[in-house]
CSV table of C-alpha atoms and ligand atoms in Angstrom, one decimal:
chain,number,residue,atom,x,y,z
S,215,MET,CA,-53.2,-43.2,-5.5
S,216,ALA,CA,-53.7,-46.3,-7.6
S,217,LEU,CA,-57.2,-46.5,-6.4
S,218,PHE,CA,-58.5,-43.3,-7.7
S,219,ARG,CA,-56.8,-43.7,-11.1
S,220,LEU,CA,-58.7,-47.0,-11.4
S,221,LEU,CA,-62.0,-45.4,-10.3
S,222,LEU,CA,-61.7,-42.7,-12.8
S,223,LEU,CA,-61.1,-45.1,-15.6
S,224,GLY,CA,-64.0,-47.1,-14.5
S,225,LEU,CA,-66.5,-44.2,-14.3
S,226,LEU,CA,-69.9,-45.5,-15.3
S,227,PRO,CA,-72.7,-43.6,-16.9
S,228,PHE,CA,-75.8,-43.0,-14.8
S,229,LEU,CA,-77.3,-46.2,-13.8
S,230,CYS,CA,-80.8,-46.5,-12.4
S,231,LEU,CA,-80.4,-48.3,-9.2
S,232,SER,CA,-84.0,-48.2,-8.1
S,233,ALA,CA,-85.0,-51.1,-6.0
S,234,SER,CA,-84.5,-53.9,-8.4
S,235,LEU,CA,-83.0,-57.0,-6.9
S,236,LYS,CA,-80.8,-57.9,-9.8
S,237,ASP,CA,-78.8,-54.7,-9.4
S,238,PHE,CA,-77.4,-56.2,-6.2
S,239,PRO,CA,-76.9,-59.9,-6.8
S,240,GLN,CA,-73.9,-59.9,-4.4
S,241,LEU,CA,-76.3,-58.9,-1.6
S,242,TYR,CA,-77.8,-62.4,-1.7
S,243,GLY,CA,-74.7,-64.5,-1.7
S,244,PRO,CA,-72.6,-64.6,1.5
S,245,ARG,CA,-69.0,-64.4,0.3
S,246,SER,CA,-66.5,-63.6,2.9
S,247,TRP,CA,-68.5,-65.0,5.8
S,248,SER,CA,-68.0,-68.6,4.8
S,249,ARG,CA,-64.3,-68.1,5.6
S,250,LEU,CA,-65.3,-67.8,9.2
S,251,ALA,CA,-66.9,-71.2,9.5
S,252,GLY,CA,-65.8,-73.1,12.6
S,253,GLY,CA,-68.0,-71.5,15.3
S,254,ASN,CA,-71.6,-72.5,16.0
S,255,ASN,CA,-72.9,-69.7,13.7
S,256,THR,CA,-75.8,-71.9,12.5
S,257,ALA,CA,-78.4,-70.8,15.0
S,258,ASP,CA,-81.9,-71.0,13.8
S,259,SER,CA,-83.4,-68.4,16.2
S,260,GLY,CA,-82.4,-64.7,16.0
S,261,ARG,CA,-80.8,-62.8,18.8
S,262,HIS,CA,-79.2,-59.4,19.3
S,263,ILE,CA,-76.9,-57.5,21.7
S,264,ARG,CA,-77.7,-53.9,22.4
S,265,ALA,CA,-75.3,-51.5,23.9
S,266,LYS,CA,-75.5,-47.8,24.8
S,267,LEU,CA,-73.1,-45.3,23.2
S,268,GLN,CA,-71.9,-42.3,25.1
S,269,SER,CA,-71.0,-39.2,23.2
S,270,GLN,CA,-67.7,-37.9,24.4
S,271,LYS,CA,-66.0,-34.6,23.7
S,272,ILE,CA,-62.5,-33.5,24.3
S,273,ASN,CA,-61.5,-29.9,23.8
S,274,ASN,CA,-58.0,-29.1,25.0
S,275,VAL,CA,-56.6,-26.4,22.7
S,276,THR,CA,-53.2,-26.7,24.2
S,277,GLY,CA,-53.0,-30.5,24.3
S,278,GLY,CA,-52.2,-32.9,21.4
S,279,ALA,CA,-48.8,-34.3,20.7
S,280,VAL,CA,-47.3,-34.1,17.2
S,281,SER,CA,-47.9,-37.3,15.4
S,282,THR,CA,-45.3,-40.0,14.5
S,283,TYR,CA,-45.6,-41.6,11.2
S,284,GLY,CA,-45.7,-45.3,10.4
S,285,THR,CA,-47.6,-47.8,8.4
S,286,SER,CA,-50.1,-49.9,10.2
S,287,LYS,CA,-52.5,-52.7,9.7
S,288,ILE,CA,-54.7,-51.8,12.6
S,289,SER,CA,-56.5,-48.8,11.2
S,290,ASP,CA,-58.0,-48.0,7.8
S,291,ARG,CA,-57.7,-44.2,8.3
S,292,SER,CA,-55.5,-42.1,6.1
S,293,PRO,CA,-56.0,-38.5,6.8
S,294,ARG,CA,-54.7,-36.9,9.9
S,295,GLU,CA,-57.3,-35.0,11.9
S,296,PRO,CA,-56.2,-31.4,11.7
S,297,LEU,CA,-57.9,-30.4,14.9
S,298,ALA,CA,-56.0,-33.1,16.7
S,299,ARG,CA,-53.1,-30.6,16.6
S,300,TYR,CA,-54.8,-28.9,19.4
S,301,GLY,CA,-56.7,-31.8,20.9
S,302,ALA,CA,-60.3,-31.6,20.1
S,303,GLY,CA,-62.8,-34.3,19.0
S,304,ILE,CA,-66.2,-35.8,19.4
S,305,VAL,CA,-66.6,-39.5,19.3
S,306,TYR,CA,-69.0,-42.2,20.6
S,307,MET,CA,-67.9,-44.7,23.3
S,308,LEU,CA,-69.0,-48.1,24.3
S,309,GLU,CA,-68.4,-49.5,27.8
S,310,LEU,CA,-67.0,-53.0,28.3
S,311,ASP,CA,-66.2,-55.1,31.3
S,312,ILE,CA,-62.8,-56.7,30.8
S,313,GLY,CA,-61.2,-59.6,32.7
S,314,THR,CA,-62.1,-61.4,35.9
S,315,PRO,CA,-63.3,-59.7,38.0
S,316,GLY,CA,-64.6,-57.3,35.3
S,317,GLN,CA,-62.8,-53.9,34.9
S,318,LYS,CA,-64.9,-51.2,33.4
S,319,VAL,CA,-63.3,-49.6,30.4
S,320,SER,CA,-64.8,-47.3,27.7
S,321,ALA,CA,-63.5,-47.4,24.2
S,322,ILE,CA,-64.2,-45.4,21.1
S,323,LEU,CA,-66.5,-47.2,18.6
S,324,ASP,CA,-64.4,-47.1,15.5
S,325,THR,CA,-65.7,-48.4,12.2
S,326,GLY,CA,-62.4,-47.4,10.6
S,327,SER,CA,-60.3,-50.1,12.5
S,328,TYR,CA,-60.9,-53.7,13.7
S,329,THR,CA,-59.1,-54.4,16.9
S,330,LEU,CA,-59.6,-53.6,20.6
S,331,LEU,CA,-56.8,-51.4,21.8
S,332,LEU,CA,-56.7,-50.2,25.4
S,333,ASP,CA,-54.7,-48.2,27.9
S,334,PRO,CA,-53.2,-45.2,26.0
S,335,ASP,CA,-50.6,-43.3,27.9
S,336,CYS,CA,-52.7,-40.6,29.4
S,337,LYS,CA,-49.7,-38.3,30.1
S,338,GLN,CA,-49.1,-38.2,26.4
S,339,ALA,CA,-52.7,-37.9,25.4
S,340,ALA,CA,-54.3,-34.9,23.8
S,341,ASP,CA,-56.5,-34.6,26.8
S,342,PRO,CA,-54.8,-36.1,29.8
S,343,GLU,CA,-57.7,-35.4,32.2
S,344,ALA,CA,-60.4,-36.9,30.1
S,345,CYS,CA,-58.2,-39.9,29.3
S,346,GLN,CA,-58.1,-40.8,33.0
S,347,THR,CA,-61.9,-41.0,33.2
S,348,TYR,CA,-62.4,-43.9,30.6
S,349,GLY,CA,-61.0,-46.6,32.8
S,350,PHE,CA,-57.8,-48.7,32.7
S,351,TYR,CA,-57.4,-52.4,32.0
S,352,ASP,CA,-54.8,-53.8,34.4
S,353,THR,CA,-53.9,-57.3,33.2
S,354,ALA,CA,-52.3,-58.1,36.5
S,355,GLN,CA,-55.6,-57.8,38.2
S,356,SER,CA,-57.4,-60.2,36.0
S,357,SER,CA,-57.2,-64.0,36.6
S,358,THR,CA,-58.2,-64.7,33.0
S,359,ALA,CA,-55.7,-62.4,31.3
S,360,LYS,CA,-53.2,-64.3,29.1
S,361,SER,CA,-50.2,-62.7,27.5
S,362,LEU,CA,-49.9,-63.7,23.8
S,363,ASN,CA,-46.2,-62.7,23.6
S,364,GLY,CA,-46.5,-60.5,20.6
S,365,TRP,CA,-46.1,-56.8,19.9
S,366,PHE,CA,-48.2,-54.5,17.8
S,367,SER,CA,-47.8,-50.9,16.7
S,368,GLY,CA,-49.7,-48.6,14.5
S,369,GLN,CA,-50.8,-45.2,13.4
S,370,PHE,CA,-54.3,-44.0,14.3
S,371,GLY,CA,-55.2,-40.8,12.5
S,372,THR,CA,-52.9,-38.4,14.3
S,373,GLY,CA,-52.1,-40.9,17.1
S,374,PHE,CA,-49.7,-43.6,17.5
S,375,MET,CA,-49.7,-46.7,19.8
S,376,GLN,CA,-47.5,-49.7,20.4
S,377,GLY,CA,-47.9,-52.4,23.0
S,378,VAL,CA,-48.4,-56.1,23.6
S,379,TRP,CA,-51.2,-58.5,22.8
S,380,TYR,CA,-53.3,-60.1,25.5
S,381,SER,CA,-56.4,-62.2,25.5
S,382,ASP,CA,-59.1,-62.0,28.1
S,383,THR,CA,-62.8,-62.4,28.7
S,384,ALA,CA,-64.8,-59.3,27.8
S,385,TYR,CA,-68.5,-58.6,28.7
S,386,VAL,CA,-70.5,-56.7,26.2
S,387,GLY,CA,-73.9,-55.0,25.9
S,388,LEU,CA,-76.6,-54.3,28.4
S,389,ASP,CA,-76.7,-58.0,29.4
S,390,TYR,CA,-72.9,-58.2,29.9
S,391,LEU,CA,-72.6,-61.4,27.8
S,392,PRO,CA,-69.2,-63.0,28.2
S,393,LEU,CA,-66.8,-63.2,25.3
S,394,PRO,CA,-63.9,-65.5,26.2
S,395,ASN,CA,-60.5,-65.1,24.5
S,396,LEU,CA,-61.0,-61.6,23.1
S,397,ARG,CA,-57.7,-60.3,21.6
S,398,ILE,CA,-56.7,-57.0,23.3
S,399,GLY,CA,-53.8,-54.8,22.4
S,400,VAL,CA,-52.5,-53.3,25.6
S,401,SER,CA,-50.6,-50.1,25.0
S,402,LYS,CA,-47.1,-49.7,26.4
S,403,TRP,CA,-46.4,-46.4,24.6
S,404,SER,CA,-48.7,-44.0,22.8
S,405,GLN,CA,-49.0,-40.5,21.6
S,406,TYR,CA,-52.1,-38.3,21.3
S,407,ILE,CA,-54.6,-41.1,21.7
S,408,TRP,CA,-56.8,-40.3,24.6
S,409,ALA,CA,-59.0,-43.3,25.0
S,410,GLY,CA,-59.2,-47.0,24.1
S,411,VAL,CA,-60.4,-47.9,20.6
S,412,LEU,CA,-62.9,-50.6,19.7
S,413,GLY,CA,-62.5,-51.5,16.0
S,414,VAL,CA,-65.6,-53.0,14.4
S,415,SER,CA,-64.5,-53.2,10.8
S,416,TYR,CA,-63.9,-56.5,9.0
S,417,GLY,CA,-62.0,-59.0,11.2
S,418,LYS,CA,-61.1,-62.6,10.6
S,419,ALA,CA,-62.9,-63.0,7.3
S,420,TRP,CA,-60.4,-60.5,5.8
S,421,ASN,CA,-58.1,-58.4,8.0
S,422,THR,CA,-57.0,-60.6,10.9
S,423,ALA,CA,-55.8,-64.1,11.7
S,424,TYR,CA,-57.7,-64.0,15.0
S,425,GLN,CA,-61.4,-63.4,15.9
S,426,THR,CA,-62.3,-59.8,16.7
S,427,LEU,CA,-65.1,-58.7,19.0
S,428,LEU,CA,-67.8,-58.9,16.2
S,429,ASP,CA,-66.4,-62.3,15.1
S,430,LEU,CA,-66.6,-63.6,18.7
S,431,ILE,CA,-70.1,-62.4,19.2
S,432,VAL,CA,-71.2,-64.5,16.2
S,433,PHE,CA,-68.9,-67.4,17.2
S,434,GLN,CA,-70.5,-67.5,20.6
S,435,ASN,CA,-73.8,-67.7,18.9
S,436,TYR,CA,-75.2,-64.5,20.6
S,437,ILE,CA,-76.1,-63.3,17.1
S,438,GLU,CA,-76.7,-65.1,13.9
S,439,VAL,CA,-74.9,-62.9,11.3
S,440,PRO,CA,-72.0,-60.4,11.4
S,441,ILE,CA,-74.1,-57.3,11.1
S,442,PHE,CA,-74.5,-54.4,13.5
S,443,SER,CA,-76.6,-51.2,13.4
S,444,VAL,CA,-75.5,-47.8,14.7
S,445,GLY,CA,-77.6,-44.7,15.5
S,446,VAL,CA,-75.3,-42.2,17.3
S,447,GLY,CA,-78.1,-39.6,17.6
S,448,TYR,CA,-78.3,-35.9,17.4
S,449,GLN,CA,-75.5,-33.6,18.7
S,450,GLY,CA,-76.1,-32.4,22.2
S,451,GLY,CA,-78.1,-35.4,23.3
S,452,GLY,CA,-81.9,-35.6,23.5
S,453,SER,CA,-82.0,-38.7,21.2
S,454,PRO,CA,-80.9,-42.3,21.9
S,455,SER,CA,-77.5,-43.4,20.9
S,456,ASP,CA,-76.8,-47.1,20.6
S,457,ILE,CA,-75.4,-50.0,18.7
S,458,ILE,CA,-77.2,-53.3,18.1
S,459,PHE,CA,-75.2,-56.3,17.2
S,460,GLY,CA,-77.2,-58.8,15.1
S,461,GLY,CA,-80.3,-56.5,14.8
S,462,VAL,CA,-81.7,-53.3,13.6
S,463,ASP,CA,-83.9,-50.7,15.4
S,464,ARG,CA,-86.9,-49.9,13.2
S,465,LYS,CA,-87.8,-47.0,15.4
S,466,LYS,CA,-84.8,-45.0,14.2
S,467,TYR,CA,-85.7,-44.3,10.6
S,468,ARG,CA,-88.6,-44.2,8.2
S,469,GLY,CA,-89.1,-46.2,5.0
S,470,TYR,CA,-86.5,-48.4,3.3
S,471,LEU,CA,-82.9,-48.8,4.1
S,472,GLU,CA,-80.8,-48.2,1.0
S,473,PRO,CA,-78.0,-50.8,0.4
S,474,LEU,CA,-74.6,-49.3,-0.4
S,475,GLU,CA,-72.4,-51.9,-1.7
S,476,ILE,CA,-68.9,-52.1,-0.2
S,477,TYR,CA,-66.7,-50.8,-2.9
S,478,PRO,CA,-64.0,-51.6,-4.0
S,479,TYR,CA,-65.0,-55.2,-3.3
S,480,PRO,CA,-63.3,-56.7,-0.3
S,481,GLU,CA,-60.9,-58.8,-2.6
S,482,GLN,CA,-60.0,-55.6,-4.4
S,483,GLN,CA,-59.5,-53.6,-1.2
S,484,LEU,CA,-57.2,-56.3,0.1
S,485,LYS,CA,-55.0,-55.9,-3.1
S,486,LEU,CA,-55.2,-52.1,-3.1
S,487,PHE,CA,-54.9,-51.2,0.6
S,488,ASP,CA,-53.8,-54.5,2.2
S,489,GLN,CA,-57.0,-54.3,4.3
S,490,VAL,CA,-60.8,-54.2,4.0
S,491,GLY,CA,-63.0,-51.3,5.3
S,492,TYR,CA,-66.4,-49.9,5.1
S,493,ARG,CA,-65.9,-48.0,1.8
S,494,VAL,CA,-68.8,-47.1,-0.4
S,495,ASN,CA,-69.5,-44.6,-3.2
S,496,LEU,CA,-70.8,-41.2,-2.6
S,497,THR,CA,-72.7,-39.9,-5.6
S,498,SER,CA,-73.7,-36.3,-4.9
S,499,LEU,CA,-73.0,-33.5,-2.5
S,500,ALA,CA,-75.1,-30.4,-2.1
S,501,VAL,CA,-75.9,-27.6,0.4
S,502,THR,CA,-79.3,-26.2,1.3
S,503,PRO,CA,-78.6,-22.7,2.8
S,504,PRO,CA,-81.3,-21.4,5.2
S,505,GLY,CA,-84.3,-20.3,3.3
S,506,GLU,CA,-82.8,-21.1,-0.1
S,507,ASN,CA,-83.1,-23.9,-2.6
S,508,GLU,CA,-80.5,-26.7,-2.7
S,509,THR,CA,-77.3,-26.0,-4.6
S,510,MET,CA,-75.6,-29.0,-6.1
S,511,LEU,CA,-71.8,-29.1,-5.6
S,512,THR,CA,-71.2,-32.1,-7.8
S,513,GLY,CA,-72.1,-33.1,-11.4
S,514,SER,CA,-74.6,-35.7,-12.5
S,515,ASN,CA,-72.0,-38.4,-13.1
S,516,PHE,CA,-70.2,-37.8,-9.9
S,517,GLU,CA,-69.0,-40.9,-8.0
S,518,ARG,CA,-66.4,-40.9,-5.3
S,519,ASN,CA,-65.3,-43.6,-2.9
S,520,VAL,CA,-65.6,-42.7,0.9
S,521,LEU,CA,-64.7,-44.5,4.1
S,522,ILE,CA,-67.4,-44.5,6.7
S,523,ASP,CA,-65.5,-43.9,9.9
S,524,SER,CA,-67.1,-43.4,13.3
S,525,GLY,CA,-63.6,-42.9,14.8
S,526,SER,CA,-63.2,-39.6,12.9
S,527,THR,CA,-64.8,-36.4,14.3
S,528,TYR,CA,-64.8,-34.8,10.9
S,529,THR,CA,-65.8,-35.6,7.3
S,530,TYR,CA,-62.9,-35.1,5.0
S,531,LEU,CA,-63.4,-34.0,1.3
S,532,ASP,CA,-61.4,-32.2,-1.4
S,533,ALA,CA,-60.3,-28.7,-0.3
S,534,ASN,CA,-62.2,-27.0,-3.1
S,535,LEU,CA,-65.5,-28.5,-2.1
S,536,VAL,CA,-64.8,-27.8,1.6
S,537,ALA,CA,-64.1,-24.2,0.6
S,538,ILE,CA,-67.5,-23.8,-1.0
S,539,ILE,CA,-69.3,-25.4,1.9
S,540,ALA,CA,-67.3,-23.2,4.3
S,541,LYS,CA,-68.4,-20.1,2.4
S,542,THR,CA,-72.0,-21.1,2.5
S,543,LEU,CA,-71.9,-21.6,6.3
S,544,ASN,CA,-69.7,-18.5,7.0
S,545,ALA,CA,-66.8,-20.5,8.2
S,546,ASN,CA,-63.3,-19.2,8.2
S,547,THR,CA,-59.9,-20.9,8.8
S,548,ASP,CA,-58.2,-20.3,12.1
S,549,GLU,CA,-54.4,-20.0,12.6
S,550,HIS,CA,-54.1,-23.9,12.4
S,551,GLY,CA,-56.0,-24.0,9.0
S,552,VAL,CA,-59.1,-25.4,10.6
S,553,TYR,CA,-62.5,-24.1,9.6
S,554,ARG,CA,-64.4,-22.5,12.4
S,555,VAL,CA,-68.1,-21.4,12.3
S,556,PRO,CA,-70.0,-19.0,14.6
S,557,CYS,CA,-71.9,-21.4,17.0
S,558,GLU,CA,-75.2,-19.6,16.5
S,559,ASN,CA,-75.2,-21.0,12.9
S,560,ARG,CA,-76.2,-24.3,14.5
S,561,ASP,CA,-79.6,-22.8,14.9
S,562,LEU,CA,-80.1,-22.0,11.2
S,563,ASP,CA,-82.3,-24.1,9.2
S,564,GLY,CA,-79.8,-25.3,6.6
S,565,SER,CA,-78.3,-28.7,5.7
S,566,VAL,CA,-75.4,-30.4,3.9
S,567,ASN,CA,-76.8,-33.2,1.7
S,568,PHE,CA,-75.0,-36.4,0.8
S,569,GLY,CA,-76.4,-38.6,-2.0
S,570,PHE,CA,-75.9,-42.3,-2.5
S,571,ASN,CA,-76.8,-44.7,-5.3
S,572,PHE,CA,-77.4,-41.6,-7.3
S,573,PHE,CA,-80.4,-39.9,-5.8
S,574,ASN,CA,-82.0,-43.1,-4.3
S,575,MET,CA,-80.9,-41.9,-0.8
S,576,VAL,CA,-79.9,-38.4,0.2
S,577,ILE,CA,-78.9,-37.9,3.8
S,578,ARG,CA,-79.5,-34.4,5.0
S,579,VAL,CA,-77.2,-33.3,7.8
S,580,ASN,CA,-78.7,-30.3,9.5
S,581,TYR,CA,-76.4,-27.5,10.5
S,582,ALA,CA,-77.2,-28.3,14.1
S,583,ASP,CA,-75.5,-31.7,13.7
S,584,PHE,CA,-72.9,-30.8,11.0
S,585,ILE,CA,-71.4,-27.9,13.0
S,586,VAL,CA,-69.2,-29.4,15.7
S,587,ASP,CA,-69.8,-27.8,19.0
S,588,PHE,CA,-66.8,-27.5,21.3
S,589,ASP,CA,-68.6,-25.2,23.7
S,590,SER,CA,-66.1,-22.3,23.5
S,591,TYR,CA,-66.1,-22.4,19.7
S,592,CYS,CA,-67.6,-24.3,16.8
S,593,ALA,CA,-65.9,-26.0,13.9
S,594,LEU,CA,-67.2,-26.9,10.5
S,595,GLY,CA,-68.0,-30.6,10.3
S,596,VAL,CA,-66.0,-31.0,7.1
S,597,GLN,CA,-62.3,-30.3,6.7
S,598,PRO,CA,-60.0,-30.8,3.7
S,599,ILE,CA,-58.1,-34.0,3.1
S,600,ASP,CA,-54.3,-33.7,3.3
S,601,HIS,CA,-53.5,-34.8,-0.3
S,602,SER,CA,-55.7,-34.9,-3.4
S,603,ASP,CA,-55.3,-38.7,-3.5
S,604,SER,CA,-56.3,-39.3,0.2
S,605,THR,CA,-59.5,-41.3,0.9
S,606,TRP,CA,-62.6,-39.2,1.6
S,607,VAL,CA,-64.0,-39.9,5.0
S,608,LEU,CA,-67.5,-39.6,6.4
S,609,GLY,CA,-67.0,-39.1,10.1
S,610,THR,CA,-69.3,-38.5,13.0
S,611,SER,CA,-70.4,-35.0,11.6
S,612,PHE,CA,-72.1,-37.1,8.9
S,613,ILE,CA,-73.0,-40.2,10.9
S,614,ARG,CA,-75.2,-38.2,13.4
S,615,ALA,CA,-77.7,-37.7,10.6
S,616,ALA,CA,-77.8,-41.4,9.5
S,617,TYR,CA,-79.0,-44.8,10.7
S,618,LEU,CA,-76.4,-47.2,9.5
S,619,VAL,CA,-76.4,-51.0,9.2
S,620,PHE,CA,-72.9,-52.5,8.7
S,621,ASP,CA,-73.4,-55.8,7.0
S,622,GLN,CA,-70.4,-58.1,6.6
S,623,LEU,CA,-72.7,-60.9,5.5
S,624,ASN,CA,-73.7,-59.2,2.3
S,625,ASN,CA,-70.8,-56.7,2.1
S,626,ALA,CA,-73.0,-53.6,2.2
S,627,VAL,CA,-73.8,-50.7,4.4
S,628,TRP,CA,-77.5,-50.0,4.6
S,629,ILE,CA,-78.5,-46.5,5.2
S,630,ALA,CA,-81.4,-44.2,6.0
S,631,GLN,CA,-82.0,-40.8,7.5
S,632,TYR,CA,-81.7,-41.0,11.4
S,633,LEU,CA,-85.2,-40.3,12.8
S,634,PRO,CA,-85.9,-41.5,16.3
S,635,CYS,CA,-89.5,-42.3,17.3
S,636,GLY,CA,-89.3,-44.9,20.0
S,637,ASP,CA,-87.2,-47.5,21.7
S,638,ASP,CA,-89.0,-50.7,21.0
S,639,GLY,CA,-88.4,-51.3,17.3
S,640,VAL,CA,-85.5,-53.8,17.6
S,641,GLU,CA,-85.7,-56.7,15.2
S,642,ASP,CA,-83.2,-59.6,15.0
S,643,LEU,CA,-81.4,-60.2,11.7
S,644,THR,CA,-80.9,-63.8,10.6
S,645,LYS,CA,-79.2,-65.7,7.9
S,646,ASP,CA,-81.8,-64.2,5.6
S,647,ALA,CA,-80.7,-60.7,6.5
S,648,GLY,CA,-80.3,-59.7,2.8
S,649,ARG,CA,-84.1,-60.1,2.2
S,650,GLN,CA,-85.0,-58.8,5.7
S,651,LEU,CA,-83.0,-55.6,5.2
S,652,TRP,CA,-84.3,-55.2,1.7
S,653,LEU,CA,-88.0,-55.8,2.2
S,654,GLU,CA,-88.9,-56.4,5.8
S,655,VAL,CA,-87.2,-54.2,8.3
S,656,THR,CA,-88.5,-50.9,7.0
S,657,GLY,CA,-88.5,-48.0,9.3
S,658,LEU,CA,-91.5,-47.4,11.5
S,659,CYS,CA,-91.2,-43.7,12.1
J,1073,NAG,C1,-68.2,-46.8,-7.5
J,1073,NAG,O1,-67.7,-45.8,-8.3
J,1073,NAG,C2,-66.8,-46.3,-9.3
J,1073,NAG,C3,-66.2,-45.1,-10.1
J,1073,NAG,O2,-67.3,-44.3,-10.6
J,1073,NAG,C4,-67.5,-47.3,-10.2
J,1073,NAG,O3,-66.6,-47.8,-11.2
J,1073,NAG,C5,-68.0,-48.4,-9.4
J,1073,NAG,O4,-68.8,-49.3,-10.2
J,1073,NAG,C6,-68.9,-47.9,-8.3
J,1073,NAG,N1,-69.3,-49.0,-7.4
J,1073,NAG,C7,-70.5,-49.2,-7.0
J,1073,NAG,C8,-70.7,-50.3,-6.1
J,1073,NAG,O5,-71.4,-48.4,-7.3
J,1074,NAG,C1,-70.9,-76.0,19.0
J,1074,NAG,O1,-72.0,-76.9,19.3
J,1074,NAG,C2,-71.6,-78.2,19.6
J,1074,NAG,C3,-72.8,-79.1,19.7
J,1074,NAG,O2,-73.8,-78.3,20.4
J,1074,NAG,C4,-70.7,-78.2,20.9
J,1074,NAG,O3,-70.3,-79.5,21.2
J,1074,NAG,C5,-69.5,-77.3,20.6
J,1074,NAG,O4,-68.8,-77.1,21.8
J,1074,NAG,C6,-70.0,-75.9,20.2
J,1074,NAG,N1,-68.8,-75.1,19.8
J,1074,NAG,C7,-68.6,-73.8,20.2
J,1074,NAG,C8,-67.4,-73.2,19.8
J,1074,NAG,O5,-69.4,-73.2,21.0
J,1075,NAG,C1,-54.1,-29.9,27.9
J,1075,NAG,O1,-52.9,-30.4,27.2
J,1075,NAG,C2,-51.7,-30.0,27.9
J,1075,NAG,C3,-50.6,-30.5,27.0
J,1075,NAG,O2,-50.6,-31.9,26.7
J,1075,NAG,C4,-51.7,-30.6,29.3
J,1075,NAG,O3,-50.5,-30.2,29.9
J,1075,NAG,C5,-52.9,-30.2,30.1
J,1075,NAG,O4,-52.9,-30.8,31.3
J,1075,NAG,C6,-54.2,-30.5,29.3
J,1075,NAG,N1,-55.3,-29.9,30.0
J,1075,NAG,C7,-56.4,-30.7,30.2
J,1075,NAG,C8,-57.5,-30.0,30.9
J,1075,NAG,O5,-56.4,-31.9,30.0
J,1076,NAG,C1,-86.6,-22.2,-5.4
J,1076,NAG,O1,-86.9,-22.8,-6.7
J,1076,NAG,C2,-88.3,-22.6,-7.1
J,1076,NAG,C3,-88.5,-23.4,-8.4
J,1076,NAG,O2,-87.4,-23.4,-9.2
J,1076,NAG,C4,-88.5,-21.1,-7.4
J,1076,NAG,O3,-89.8,-20.8,-7.8
J,1076,NAG,C5,-88.2,-20.3,-6.0
J,1076,NAG,O4,-88.2,-18.9,-6.2
J,1076,NAG,C6,-86.8,-20.7,-5.5
J,1076,NAG,N1,-86.6,-20.2,-4.2
J,1076,NAG,C7,-85.6,-19.5,-3.8
J,1076,NAG,C8,-85.6,-19.0,-2.4
J,1076,NAG,O5,-84.7,-19.2,-4.5
């Protein structure tokens, strides 16, 4: 609540943020990263780690346990996912090999949290059957597993998990590069959660006392800077879906990547929320109904903080805006209060448009990607936040339309419209990533 009071007081008049370097001085001075010094992150040649993402859908309208509430330091997510009440969601998963010998486990790529948590209790999961298929990490079967003798517990959206900390070797990416001593939370009791979670938000520089997966990838010198890029691809497949640690794929967008400064600044987030996440300002919202002109839903001075959260199926905005979007797309609430849309509307040529840095970058999410397809029915990609002071969230219904570079070196998220045109555009990011991202790694599509 305190946050939004502050933001409103600080409302700025329109600023022209066109590509002038002085508007983003903080993009050129590494701040938090120096706190991670200690590893050999001084490599002079660039590298990257590429991994495939798998889109996964669960849709069990009878499943889904009622949530338990608690405060937590393992997730930066505040709203509960309404559809979770009957167990439905679309996320993107990454496969890891854990332990010695390696055990294959898939976990949800989650930009809204920062730790690797595995082994939810499938019997209590929203979708017990799907849960079984993502692999199980058995510490007893790994010669490199070490118990760290500590407990964790935390709330994850609708889910809850508690368990014990272990450390083990994990192997990531297409080349299965080893990461010794990765901290892993092994669940002993959980509710609703139906797969492991791989958090890729800020780690040791801000949120943790230990090195997270991204921290270790840098510490091991596999990549030079704590930056990764995500293109989850269009709904229903047909386009590549991957994550590149330490690099960017120039064949997934066209033109310049727009830098969105992390805001509130990490220091402020730590004070306000006790943790740091990928929060940025959204500066406009509009809809383009099929065959019509764009209708703006926000005023010219609009600025609202949002969390970019790949662990969330939906985008969450204020109820009144959601109602307008719902009306435009012919969506109606069901008995659970969730907006559903006729699936054939996915074929209509309309979009929901999200603006950043005023109109410097507008991401147009086509109905085909914005309407979440659960096969037997479709849901609107945006649902209302629980309380008027809850954080707005841009979930996978938004992320499908964007190419995103999460940059912990410069504290920014760089963004462009997702537009795949090949598979050979990967470029490594180096200590000079600020300039590279600004001027050099323009999209080739
Ligand atoms: C984000 O929006 C708030 C409220 O309008 C504003 O005070 C702040 O300067 C903005 N931050 C950035 C990085 O644009
Ligand atoms: C860093 O590099 C030095 C010299 O090459 C080596 O001795 C040390 O073990 C390395 N440290 C890590 C954490 O890899
Ligand atoms: C759906 O959820 C219910 C309740 O948790 C469970 O009993 C059932 O096995 C689930 N069905 C599938 C297909 O997972
Ligand atoms: C869209 O806007 C243009 C220019 O304002 C106008 O000429 C046109 O009729 C509008 N189209 C529709 C479908 O409303």
